XYZ file of N, CA and C in Angstrom:
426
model
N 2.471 73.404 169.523
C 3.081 72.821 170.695
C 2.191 73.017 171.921
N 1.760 74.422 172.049
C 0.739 74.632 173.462
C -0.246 73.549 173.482
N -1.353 73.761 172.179
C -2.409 72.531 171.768
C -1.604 71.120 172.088
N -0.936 70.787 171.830
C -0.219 69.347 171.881
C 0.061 69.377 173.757
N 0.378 70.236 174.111
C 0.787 69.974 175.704
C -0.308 69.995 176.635
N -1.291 71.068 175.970
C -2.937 70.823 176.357
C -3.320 69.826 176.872
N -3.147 69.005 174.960
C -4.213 67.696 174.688
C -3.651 66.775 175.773
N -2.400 66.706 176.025
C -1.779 65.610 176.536
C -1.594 65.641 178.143
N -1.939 66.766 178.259
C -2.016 67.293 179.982
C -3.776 66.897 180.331
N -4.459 67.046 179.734
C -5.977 66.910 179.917
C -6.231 65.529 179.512
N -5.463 64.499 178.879
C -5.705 63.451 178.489
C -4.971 62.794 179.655
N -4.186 62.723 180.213
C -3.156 62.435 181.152
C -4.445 62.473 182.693
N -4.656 63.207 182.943
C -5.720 63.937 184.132
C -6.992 62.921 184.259
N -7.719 62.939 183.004
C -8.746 62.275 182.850
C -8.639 61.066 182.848
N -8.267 60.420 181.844
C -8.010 59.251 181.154
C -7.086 58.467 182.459
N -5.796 59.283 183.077
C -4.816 58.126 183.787
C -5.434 58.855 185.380
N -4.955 60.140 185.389
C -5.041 60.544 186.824
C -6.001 60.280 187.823
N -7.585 60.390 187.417
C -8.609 60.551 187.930
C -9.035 58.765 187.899
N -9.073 58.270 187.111
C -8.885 56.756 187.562
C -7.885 56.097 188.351
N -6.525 56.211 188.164
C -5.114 55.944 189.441
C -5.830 56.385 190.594
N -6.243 57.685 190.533
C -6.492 58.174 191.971
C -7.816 57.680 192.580
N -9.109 56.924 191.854
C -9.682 56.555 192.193
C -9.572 54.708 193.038
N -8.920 54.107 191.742
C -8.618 52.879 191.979
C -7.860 52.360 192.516
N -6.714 52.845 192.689
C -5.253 52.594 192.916
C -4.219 53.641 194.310
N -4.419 54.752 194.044
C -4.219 55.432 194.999
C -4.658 56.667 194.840
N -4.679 57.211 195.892
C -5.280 58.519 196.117
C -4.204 59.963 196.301
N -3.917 60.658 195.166
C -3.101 61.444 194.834
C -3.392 62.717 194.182
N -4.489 62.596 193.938
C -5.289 64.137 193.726
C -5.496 65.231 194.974
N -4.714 66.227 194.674
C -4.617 67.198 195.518
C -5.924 67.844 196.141
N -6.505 67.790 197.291
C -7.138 68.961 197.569
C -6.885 70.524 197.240
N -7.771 71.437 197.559
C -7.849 72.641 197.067
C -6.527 73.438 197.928
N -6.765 72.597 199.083
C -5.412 73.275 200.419
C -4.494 73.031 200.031
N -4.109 72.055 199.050
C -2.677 71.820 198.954
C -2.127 72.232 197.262
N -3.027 72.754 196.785
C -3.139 73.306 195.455
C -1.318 74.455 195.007
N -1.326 74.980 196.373
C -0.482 76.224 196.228
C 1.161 75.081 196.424
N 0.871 73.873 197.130
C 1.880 73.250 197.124
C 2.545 72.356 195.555
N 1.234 72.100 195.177
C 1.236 71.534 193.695
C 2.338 72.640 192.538
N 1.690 73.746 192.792
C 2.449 74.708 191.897
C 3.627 75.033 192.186
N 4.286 75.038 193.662
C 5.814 75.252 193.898
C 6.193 74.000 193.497
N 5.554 72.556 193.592
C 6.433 71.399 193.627
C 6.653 71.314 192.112
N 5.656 71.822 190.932
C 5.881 71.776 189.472
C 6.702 72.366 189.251
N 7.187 73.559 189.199
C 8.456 73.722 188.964
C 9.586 73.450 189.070
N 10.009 72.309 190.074
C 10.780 71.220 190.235
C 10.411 70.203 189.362
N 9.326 69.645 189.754
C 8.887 68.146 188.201
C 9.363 68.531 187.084
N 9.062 69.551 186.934
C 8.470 70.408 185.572
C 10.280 70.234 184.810
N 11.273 70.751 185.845
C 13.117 70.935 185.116
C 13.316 69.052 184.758
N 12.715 68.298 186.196
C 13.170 66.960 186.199
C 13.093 66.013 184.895
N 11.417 66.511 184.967
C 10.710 65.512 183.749
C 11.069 66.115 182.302
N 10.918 67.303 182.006
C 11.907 67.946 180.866
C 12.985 67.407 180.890
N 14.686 67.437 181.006
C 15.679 66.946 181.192
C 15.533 65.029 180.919
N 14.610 64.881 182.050
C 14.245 63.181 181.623
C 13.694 62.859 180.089
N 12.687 63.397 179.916
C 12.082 63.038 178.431
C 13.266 63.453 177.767
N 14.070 64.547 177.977
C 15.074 65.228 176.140
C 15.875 63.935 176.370
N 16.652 63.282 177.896
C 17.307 62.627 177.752
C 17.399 61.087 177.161
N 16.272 60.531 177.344
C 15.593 59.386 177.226
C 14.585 58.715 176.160
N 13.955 60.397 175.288
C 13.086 59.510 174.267
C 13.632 60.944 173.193
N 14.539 61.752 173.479
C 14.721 62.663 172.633
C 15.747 62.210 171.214
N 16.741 62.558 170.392
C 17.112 62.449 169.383
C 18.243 61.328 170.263
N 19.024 60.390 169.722
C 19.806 59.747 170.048
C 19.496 59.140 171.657
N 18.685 58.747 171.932
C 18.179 58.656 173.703
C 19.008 56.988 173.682
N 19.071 56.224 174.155
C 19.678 54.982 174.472
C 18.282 53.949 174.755
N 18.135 52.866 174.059
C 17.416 52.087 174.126
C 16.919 51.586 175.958
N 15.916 52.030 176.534
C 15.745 51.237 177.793
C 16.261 51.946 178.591
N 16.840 53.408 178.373
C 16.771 54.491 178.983
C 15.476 55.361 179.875
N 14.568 55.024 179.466
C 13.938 55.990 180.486
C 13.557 54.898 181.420
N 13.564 53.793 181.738
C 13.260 52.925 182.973
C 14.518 53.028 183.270
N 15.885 53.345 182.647
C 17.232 53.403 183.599
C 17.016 54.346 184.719
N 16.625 55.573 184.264
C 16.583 56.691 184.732
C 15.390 56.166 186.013
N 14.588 55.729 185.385
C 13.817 55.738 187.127
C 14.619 54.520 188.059
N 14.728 53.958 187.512
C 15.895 52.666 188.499
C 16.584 53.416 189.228
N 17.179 54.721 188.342
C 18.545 55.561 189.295
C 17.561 56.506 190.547
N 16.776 56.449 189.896
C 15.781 57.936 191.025
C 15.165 56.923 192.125
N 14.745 55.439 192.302
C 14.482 55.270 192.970
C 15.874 54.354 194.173
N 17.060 54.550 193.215
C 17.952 53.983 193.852
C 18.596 55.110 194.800
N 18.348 56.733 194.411
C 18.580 58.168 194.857
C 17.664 57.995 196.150
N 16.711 57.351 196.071
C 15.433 57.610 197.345
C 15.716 56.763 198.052
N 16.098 55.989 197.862
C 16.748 54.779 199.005
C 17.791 55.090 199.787
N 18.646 55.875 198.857
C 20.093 56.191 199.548
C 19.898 57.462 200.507
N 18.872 58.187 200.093
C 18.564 59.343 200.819
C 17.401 59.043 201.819
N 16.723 57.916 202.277
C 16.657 57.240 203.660
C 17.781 56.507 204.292
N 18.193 55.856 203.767
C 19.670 54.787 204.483
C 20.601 56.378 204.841
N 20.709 57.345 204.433
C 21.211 58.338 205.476
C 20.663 59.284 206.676
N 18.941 58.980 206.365
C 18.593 59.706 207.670
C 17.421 58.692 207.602
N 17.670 57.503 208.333
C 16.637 56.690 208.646
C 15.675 57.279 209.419
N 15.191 58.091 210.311
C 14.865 58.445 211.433
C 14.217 59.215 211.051
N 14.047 60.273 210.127
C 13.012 61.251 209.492
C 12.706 61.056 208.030
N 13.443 60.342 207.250
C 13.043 59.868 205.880
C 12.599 58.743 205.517
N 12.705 57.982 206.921
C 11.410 56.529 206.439
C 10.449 56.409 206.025
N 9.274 57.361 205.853
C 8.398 57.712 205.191
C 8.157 58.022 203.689
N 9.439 57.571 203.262
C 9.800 58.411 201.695
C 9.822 56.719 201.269
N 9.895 55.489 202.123
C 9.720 54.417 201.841
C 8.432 53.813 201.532
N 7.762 54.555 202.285
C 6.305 54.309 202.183
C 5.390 54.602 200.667
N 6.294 55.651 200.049
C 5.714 56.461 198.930
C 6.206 55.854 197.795
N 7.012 54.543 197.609
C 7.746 53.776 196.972
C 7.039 53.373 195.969
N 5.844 52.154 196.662
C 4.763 51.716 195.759
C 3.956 52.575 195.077
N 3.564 53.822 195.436
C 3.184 55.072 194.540
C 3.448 55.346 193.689
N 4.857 55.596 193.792
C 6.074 56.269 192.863
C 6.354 54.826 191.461
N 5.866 53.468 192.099
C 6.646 52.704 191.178
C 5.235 52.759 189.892
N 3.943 52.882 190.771
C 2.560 52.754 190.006
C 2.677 54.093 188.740
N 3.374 55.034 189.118
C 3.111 56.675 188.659
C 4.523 56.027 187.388
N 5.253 55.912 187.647
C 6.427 55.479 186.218
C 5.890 54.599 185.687
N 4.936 53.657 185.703
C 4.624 52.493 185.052
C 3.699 53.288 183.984
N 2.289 54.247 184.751
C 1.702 54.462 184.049
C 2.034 55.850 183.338
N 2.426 56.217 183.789
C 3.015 58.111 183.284
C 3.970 57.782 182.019
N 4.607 56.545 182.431
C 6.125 56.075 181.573
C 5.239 55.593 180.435
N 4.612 54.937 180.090
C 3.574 53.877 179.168
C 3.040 55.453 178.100
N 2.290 56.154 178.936
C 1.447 57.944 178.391
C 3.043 58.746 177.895
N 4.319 58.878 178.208
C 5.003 59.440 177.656
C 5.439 59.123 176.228
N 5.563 57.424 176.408
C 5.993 56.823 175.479
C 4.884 56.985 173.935
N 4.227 56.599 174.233
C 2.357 57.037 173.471
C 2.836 58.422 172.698
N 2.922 59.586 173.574
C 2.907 60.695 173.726
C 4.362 61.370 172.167
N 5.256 60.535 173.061
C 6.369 60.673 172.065
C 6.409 60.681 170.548
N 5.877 59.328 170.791
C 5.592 58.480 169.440
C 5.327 59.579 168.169
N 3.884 60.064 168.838
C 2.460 60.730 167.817
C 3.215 62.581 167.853
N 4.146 62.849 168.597
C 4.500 64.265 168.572
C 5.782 64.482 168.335
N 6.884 63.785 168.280
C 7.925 63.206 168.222
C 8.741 65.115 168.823
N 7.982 65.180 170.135
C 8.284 65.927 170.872
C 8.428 65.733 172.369
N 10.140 65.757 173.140
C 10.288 65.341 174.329
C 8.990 66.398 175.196
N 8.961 67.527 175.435
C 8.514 68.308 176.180
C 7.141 68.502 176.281
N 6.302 67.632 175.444
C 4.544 67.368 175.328
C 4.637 66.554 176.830
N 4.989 65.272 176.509
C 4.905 64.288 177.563
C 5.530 64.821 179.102
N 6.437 65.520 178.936
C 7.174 66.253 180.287
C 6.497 66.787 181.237
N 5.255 67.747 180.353
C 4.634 68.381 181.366
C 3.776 68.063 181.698
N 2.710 67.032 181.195
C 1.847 65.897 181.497
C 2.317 65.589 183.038
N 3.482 64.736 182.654
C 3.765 64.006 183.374
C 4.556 64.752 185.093
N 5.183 66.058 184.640
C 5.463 66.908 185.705
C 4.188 67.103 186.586
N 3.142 67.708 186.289
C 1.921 68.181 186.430
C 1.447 66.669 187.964
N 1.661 65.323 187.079
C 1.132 64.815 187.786
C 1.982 63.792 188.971
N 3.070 64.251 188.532
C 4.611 63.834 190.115
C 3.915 65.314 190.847
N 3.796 66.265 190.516
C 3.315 67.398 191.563
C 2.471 67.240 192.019
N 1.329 67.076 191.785
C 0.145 66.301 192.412
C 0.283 65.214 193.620
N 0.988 64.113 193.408
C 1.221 62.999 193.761
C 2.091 63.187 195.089
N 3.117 64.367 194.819
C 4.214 64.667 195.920
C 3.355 65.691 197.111
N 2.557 66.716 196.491
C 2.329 67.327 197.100
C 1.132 66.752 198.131
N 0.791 65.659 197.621
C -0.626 64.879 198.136
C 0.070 63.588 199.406
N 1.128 63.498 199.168
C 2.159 62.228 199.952
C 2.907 62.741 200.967
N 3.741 64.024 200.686
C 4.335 63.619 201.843
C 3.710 65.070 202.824
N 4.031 64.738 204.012
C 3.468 65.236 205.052
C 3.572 67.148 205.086
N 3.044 67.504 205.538
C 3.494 68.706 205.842
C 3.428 69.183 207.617
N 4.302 69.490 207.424
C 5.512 69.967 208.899
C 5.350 71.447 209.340
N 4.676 71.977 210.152
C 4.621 73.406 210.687
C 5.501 73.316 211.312
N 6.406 74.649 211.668
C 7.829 74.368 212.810
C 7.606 75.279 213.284
């Protein structure tokens, strides 16, 4: 299982991350924001676990794991339309977020298939919503 979460975390990085972030957007963390990457994974890390067992695990529902992001980006909408005024910016991160499920979603599915294990693809894919979050949204000294 470690080897399998390895392969698929280092294949994920290379292969999707480091090209997305070259071509498409720029979501690779600097070294400064490194310490933010690792608090924000442990959040990805429960999300995307829970998502994969729910969605490609034993009995998952056909067309389930694009439900699930439909609902998360319908969660991000609703959570600007209540604080327009400091969460408009979470609108901005939309087209990001839709590029990162297209291709993360495509590598889970792959992932599934060949390991017929939810939690390979999870942390791949946690690894690189942490990246992406910690690289997007702003940071706020108070």
């Amino acid at each position: 299982m470690a080897i399998a979460i390895l392969a698929a975390s280092g294949y994920a990085t290379l292969a999707f991350a480091v090209p997305t972030d070259r071509f498409v957007t720029a979501l690779l963390p600097g070294l400064e924001r490194l310490h933010l990457v690792l608090a924000i994974f442990v959040g990805t890390l429960v999300y995307c676990l829970a998502d994969e067992w729910a969605t490609r695990g034993p009995g998952a529902a056909r067309g389930g794991y694009w439900l699930t992001k439909l609902l998360f980006l319908i969660s991000l909408l609703a959570a600007v339309a209540l604080n327009l005024n400091e969460l408009f910016f979470l609108v901005i991160i939309v087209p990001a977020i839709l590029v990162l499920f297209l291709i993360y979603g495509l590598l889970s599915g792959w992932v599934y298939r060949r390991t017929r294990h939810p939690a390979v693809a999870a942390v791949a894919n946690a690894i690189a919503f942490a990246c992406a979050v910690a690289v997007t949204f702003p940071l706020v000294a108070v």
